[in-house]
Amino acid sequence: MPRIYLETIIKADINTVFDLARDIDLHQQSTSKTKEKAIAGRTSGLIENNETVTWRARHLGVYQTHTSKIINMRKPEEFTDIMLKGTFKSLHHRHIFKEEAGHTLMIDVFDFESPFGIIGKLVNHIFLTRYLTRFLSERNKSIKNTAEL
């Protein structure tokens, strides 16, 4: 199963960064390139533990829906979401926050598995891991820019 690991240093307090990372409205703004829209479950504001959100977005030229659920939350240190329905065979995204010397270290641990067996593994290796890393990095940049205003 591929894993994407990202660290983002943000010059803001941990509570601010934690809330921005779970803000549905900011997520929609930061993913405007893919026209990501919350269409069911929590559709605005701050998502909480045990809540779901269904996203509709255009990825790789095709509109897709993806439902995720927050399965664990320890404010303001971490939260985890998993895919309930969607394109992937599985998806698990752990968000970790650490306060360090006047800034917050935001860590993403993003594990995913594509469908289609060996063909899916090839797509992961050749293309999908890079695409998702870029997608997550852009979203993190938006969180950073908003927090550091």
PDB file of C-alpha atoms in Angstrom, residues 10-23 46 74-79 97-100 103-106 143 147:
ATOM      1  CA  ILE A  10       3.337  26.709   9.897  1.00  0.00           C
ATOM      2  CA  LYS A  11       4.030  29.881  11.871  1.00  0.00           C
ATOM      3  CA  ALA A  12       0.787  29.747  13.877  1.00  0.00           C
ATOM      4  CA  ASP A  13      -0.468  28.150  17.050  1.00  0.00           C
ATOM      5  CA  ILE A  14      -1.527  24.509  17.069  1.00  0.00           C
ATOM      6  CA  ASN A  15      -5.242  25.204  17.700  1.00  0.00           C
ATOM      7  CA  THR A  16      -5.500  27.471  14.672  1.00  0.00           C
ATOM      8  CA  VAL A  17      -3.753  24.978  12.393  1.00  0.00           C
ATOM      9  CA  PHE A  18      -5.809  22.058  13.719  1.00  0.00           C
ATOM     10  CA  ASP A  19      -9.075  23.889  13.045  1.00  0.00           C
ATOM     11  CA  LEU A  20      -8.015  25.017   9.564  1.00  0.00           C
ATOM     12  CA  ALA A  21      -7.094  21.442   8.635  1.00  0.00           C
ATOM     13  CA  ARG A  22     -10.640  20.258   9.404  1.00  0.00           C
ATOM     14  CA  ASP A  23     -12.450  23.288   7.968  1.00  0.00           C
ATOM     15  CA  LEU A  46     -15.421  22.283  11.248  1.00  0.00           C
ATOM     16  CA  ARG A  74      -7.679  14.214  19.836  1.00  0.00           C
ATOM     17  CA  LYS A  75      -7.846  18.000  19.823  1.00  0.00           C
ATOM     18  CA  PRO A  76      -5.498  19.612  18.874  1.00  0.00           C
ATOM     19  CA  GLU A  77      -2.936  16.830  18.361  1.00  0.00           C
ATOM     20  CA  GLU A  78      -4.462  14.649  15.641  1.00  0.00           C
ATOM     21  CA  PHE A  79      -7.421  13.349  13.703  1.00  0.00           C
ATOM     22  CA  PHE A  97      -0.017  18.400  14.791  1.00  0.00           C
ATOM     23  CA  LYS A  98       2.966  19.245  17.009  1.00  0.00           C
ATOM     24  CA  GLU A  99       3.719  22.589  18.606  1.00  0.00           C
ATOM     25  CA  GLU A 100       7.415  23.420  18.339  1.00  0.00           C
ATOM     26  CA  HIS A 103       5.250  27.200  15.160  1.00  0.00           C
ATOM     27  CA  THR A 104       3.196  24.115  14.391  1.00  0.00           C
ATOM     28  CA  LEU A 105       4.471  21.074  12.560  1.00  0.00           C
ATOM     29  CA  MET A 106       1.612  19.587  10.539  1.00  0.00           C
ATOM     30  CA  ILE A 143      -3.722  26.000   5.260  1.00  0.00           C
ATOM     31  CA  ALA A 147      -2.859  30.460   9.243  1.00  0.00           C
TER      32      ALA A 147
END
